[in-house]
Every structure is written in structure tokens, then in C-alpha cells.
Amino acid sequence: IPVTVIEAGPCTVVQKKTLEKDNYLAVQLGFGEIRERLVNKPEKGHFAKAKVKPTRYLREIRISPDDEFAQLNVGDSVDVSIFSEGDKVDVTATSKGKGFQGSIKRHNQSRGRMSHGSKYHRRVGSLGSIAPARVFKGRPLPGRMGGERVTIQNLEVVKVDTDRNLLLVKGSVPGVKGSLVIIRNSVKA
């Protein structure tokens, strides 16, 4: 089975948002310990308030009152053991940047014929009718491709390695090697 190996944790609970104070429930997780001198002053104070070591990444995850994350306290550690084999997960990351691409690659448009006197091969087709005398917004045109937030849904967890905090997920995951991914329990499963 083709799998993607993801290092998932350990993540530290840096902050807890409550209904009384913030009007919503969330847990702020930190991942990837870094040296203290690499953190700016406001972040240093944020970590000092929580009495945790500074981390490279901070991400907030919305939770519900009956969620297992609602029982976590500031300073607690979350590791890969929250997932089990056979679980369905959604993985969110920033997709690979492809640079400036034409409309065939970027928007999956068809090319013109290559023979029989045609001089129209890989260009954009009609940009619209003559009446508005302008191009409407949202028109599929050449431009910069990739480098945007992408979520792949319903990926199956094949194996969980709790010793090395590794998660083996069936299929591909967006982003370059070593980039940050957010793994959530699947919404649609």
C-alpha cells in the first residue's frame, strides 16, 4: 500500500480558549521545540504564561464540549496515540508551488489541435462576449499555481508508531517534504 509517513507530535497545549472568556472552545497546540532566543518577546511571554518550552509552530483547533481535547489542560502533551489503525482523517497543508502556469496545466483546459493549419495550440480560449467590454472576475487564466491551503479528506490511517510518533496514512498528502500538516478526525467519515 502506498503510504505517507507523518511525524505527528508530541504537541504541547499552550493555551485553552473557553466559552466564558473567548466565546468559543479551542485548544492551542505547539509543535517543534526551538531555542528560546529564536522567539520574539510577545511569544516568549505567551509561552512563559503557559510554563511550556517555546515551539516553532502554534495552531489552534476548535473543539466541542464533549470532545476528548476538552479535558486537556495547559502544559499537557498530545501525541500520536490519539489515532488508531483504520481511523479516517483529514489532512490540511500548503500545496507545492508550481510557479506561473498556463491555463491548460492550471485549470485543466483542453489544447487546440496541433495540425491541419491550426495556429492555436496552448492559448486561452474566448475571454467572454463583446458586450461588457471587459473580462469578468474568476475567469480561468494563466497565473501562479499552487502554494495554497489544501485539505485531503477521508485518508485511512494504516499504522500508528507511538515509539517514534509516526503516523502512516494511505495515499498522498499536500505539501513538500518537511512541511507542516494539520491532521484532524474526518468530518465526513
XYZ file of C-alpha atoms in Angstrom:
189
model
C 0.000 0.000 0.000
C 1.429 3.446 -0.868
C 1.585 5.416 2.380
C 2.800 8.810 3.556
C 4.804 8.874 6.787
C 3.905 11.843 9.010
C 5.631 12.830 12.246
C 2.643 13.701 14.431
C 3.661 15.108 17.775
C 4.348 15.409 20.555
C 2.315 18.628 20.651
C 2.062 20.729 23.802
C -1.129 22.502 24.899
C -0.049 26.160 25.086
C -3.440 27.820 25.595
C -7.053 26.839 26.170
C -9.908 29.033 24.894
C -13.129 28.899 26.914
C -16.747 29.902 26.286
C -16.746 32.288 29.262
C -13.636 34.226 28.250
C -13.372 33.826 24.457
C -16.959 32.880 23.400
C -15.711 29.683 21.752
C -13.904 26.466 22.688
C -10.452 25.758 21.288
C -7.072 24.318 22.174
C -3.834 25.949 21.018
C -1.148 23.359 20.278
C 2.581 23.959 19.872
C 4.847 21.669 17.826
C 8.609 21.531 17.271
C 10.703 22.768 20.201
C 13.131 25.614 19.444
C 15.749 27.597 21.365
C 14.405 30.425 23.494
C 16.465 33.095 21.723
C 14.679 32.376 18.424
C 11.354 33.548 19.893
C 10.317 37.217 19.970
C 9.247 38.981 23.173
C 5.435 38.679 22.854
C 5.711 34.963 22.035
C 8.204 34.479 24.886
C 5.644 35.937 27.302
C 2.913 33.726 25.820
C 4.996 30.581 26.419
C 6.121 31.768 29.876
C 2.489 32.272 30.939
C 1.751 28.663 29.985
C 5.015 27.473 31.629
C 5.988 25.494 28.499
C 9.071 25.467 26.263
C 8.881 27.609 23.074
C 7.740 25.853 19.888
C 8.210 26.656 16.206
C 4.551 26.237 15.249
C 1.355 27.291 17.034
C -2.024 26.150 15.726
C -5.482 26.488 17.225
C -8.012 23.669 16.925
C -11.713 24.261 17.586
C -13.302 21.679 19.872
C -16.735 20.810 21.245
C -17.559 20.492 24.984
C -17.826 16.677 24.788
C -14.541 16.349 22.842
C -11.619 14.427 24.382
C -9.491 17.571 23.903
C -11.820 19.472 26.282
C -10.300 17.524 29.204
C -6.752 18.659 28.363
C -5.050 21.328 30.463
C -2.303 23.824 29.604
C 1.065 22.042 29.596
C -0.370 18.623 28.701
C 1.176 16.714 25.811
C -0.745 15.290 22.845
C 0.928 12.519 20.884
C 0.125 10.178 18.021
C -1.688 7.701 20.309
C -4.960 9.664 19.882
C -5.226 7.981 16.454
C -5.662 4.262 15.863
C -5.348 1.985 12.843
C -8.317 2.203 10.483
C -9.277 5.760 11.504
C -10.279 8.195 8.777
C -8.509 11.583 8.900
C -8.472 14.895 7.017
C -5.007 16.300 6.277
C -4.533 20.033 5.623
C -1.316 21.626 4.324
C 0.040 24.172 1.842
C 0.343 22.601 -1.616
C 3.580 22.588 -3.624
C 4.197 25.818 -5.531
C 4.328 25.301 -9.320
C 5.124 28.886 -10.343
C 3.461 30.691 -13.264
C 1.496 28.153 -15.315
C -0.758 28.302 -18.360
C -4.470 27.583 -18.308
C -4.009 24.005 -19.585
C -1.971 22.899 -16.563
C -3.551 25.300 -14.061
C -7.255 24.849 -14.920
C -7.191 21.526 -16.836
C -8.348 23.156 -20.081
C -8.033 21.411 -23.450
C -5.464 22.442 -26.051
C -6.147 23.327 -29.657
C -5.340 20.905 -32.489
C -1.649 20.658 -33.387
C -2.092 20.068 -37.158
C -4.320 20.962 -40.140
C -3.157 24.556 -40.284
C -4.142 25.461 -36.740
C -2.028 28.136 -35.080
C -3.997 27.825 -31.842
C -2.305 25.308 -29.530
C -2.000 26.128 -25.822
C -3.557 29.588 -25.561
C -6.629 30.644 -23.572
C -9.905 30.484 -25.500
C -12.572 33.174 -25.588
C -12.463 35.679 -22.726
C -16.207 36.350 -22.956
C -18.704 38.245 -25.090
C -18.024 41.645 -26.655
C -20.866 43.414 -24.803
C -19.425 44.080 -21.339
C -16.121 45.137 -22.971
C -14.202 43.647 -20.054
C -13.161 40.284 -18.627
C -15.286 39.057 -15.723
C -13.589 38.161 -12.438
C -12.948 34.464 -11.847
C -12.130 33.752 -15.490
C -9.679 30.798 -15.679
C -6.483 32.461 -16.902
C -2.755 31.732 -16.651
C -1.155 32.679 -13.347
C 0.670 31.450 -10.294
C -0.293 27.891 -9.405
C -0.045 26.026 -6.105
C 1.126 27.331 -2.746
C -2.403 27.380 -1.328
C -4.146 25.656 1.570
C -5.454 22.232 0.526
C -7.387 19.628 2.534
C -7.410 15.962 1.508
C -10.372 14.197 3.108
C -11.011 10.638 4.315
C -7.459 9.296 4.327
C -7.087 5.990 6.163
C -4.571 5.544 8.984
C -2.645 2.377 8.095
C -0.297 2.213 11.098
C 0.489 4.180 14.264
C 4.067 4.101 15.624
C 3.794 5.502 19.164
C 7.513 4.990 19.929
C 8.666 7.346 17.147
C 5.432 9.425 16.942
C 4.847 8.407 13.329
C 1.531 8.146 11.517
C 1.316 6.132 8.284
C -1.522 7.428 6.119
C -2.794 5.709 2.968
C -2.299 7.883 -0.112
C -0.692 11.249 -0.744
C -0.654 14.396 1.362
C -0.298 18.002 0.099
C 2.936 19.950 0.550
C 6.685 19.495 0.242
C 8.708 17.106 2.410
C 9.140 18.502 5.901
C 6.238 20.964 5.684
C 3.668 21.418 8.449
C 0.449 19.406 8.139
C -2.666 19.524 10.305
C -4.353 16.166 10.941
C -7.969 16.069 12.116
C -10.534 13.325 12.528
C -12.505 13.100 9.302
C -15.587 15.311 9.025
C -17.405 13.108 6.506
C -16.490 9.642 7.822
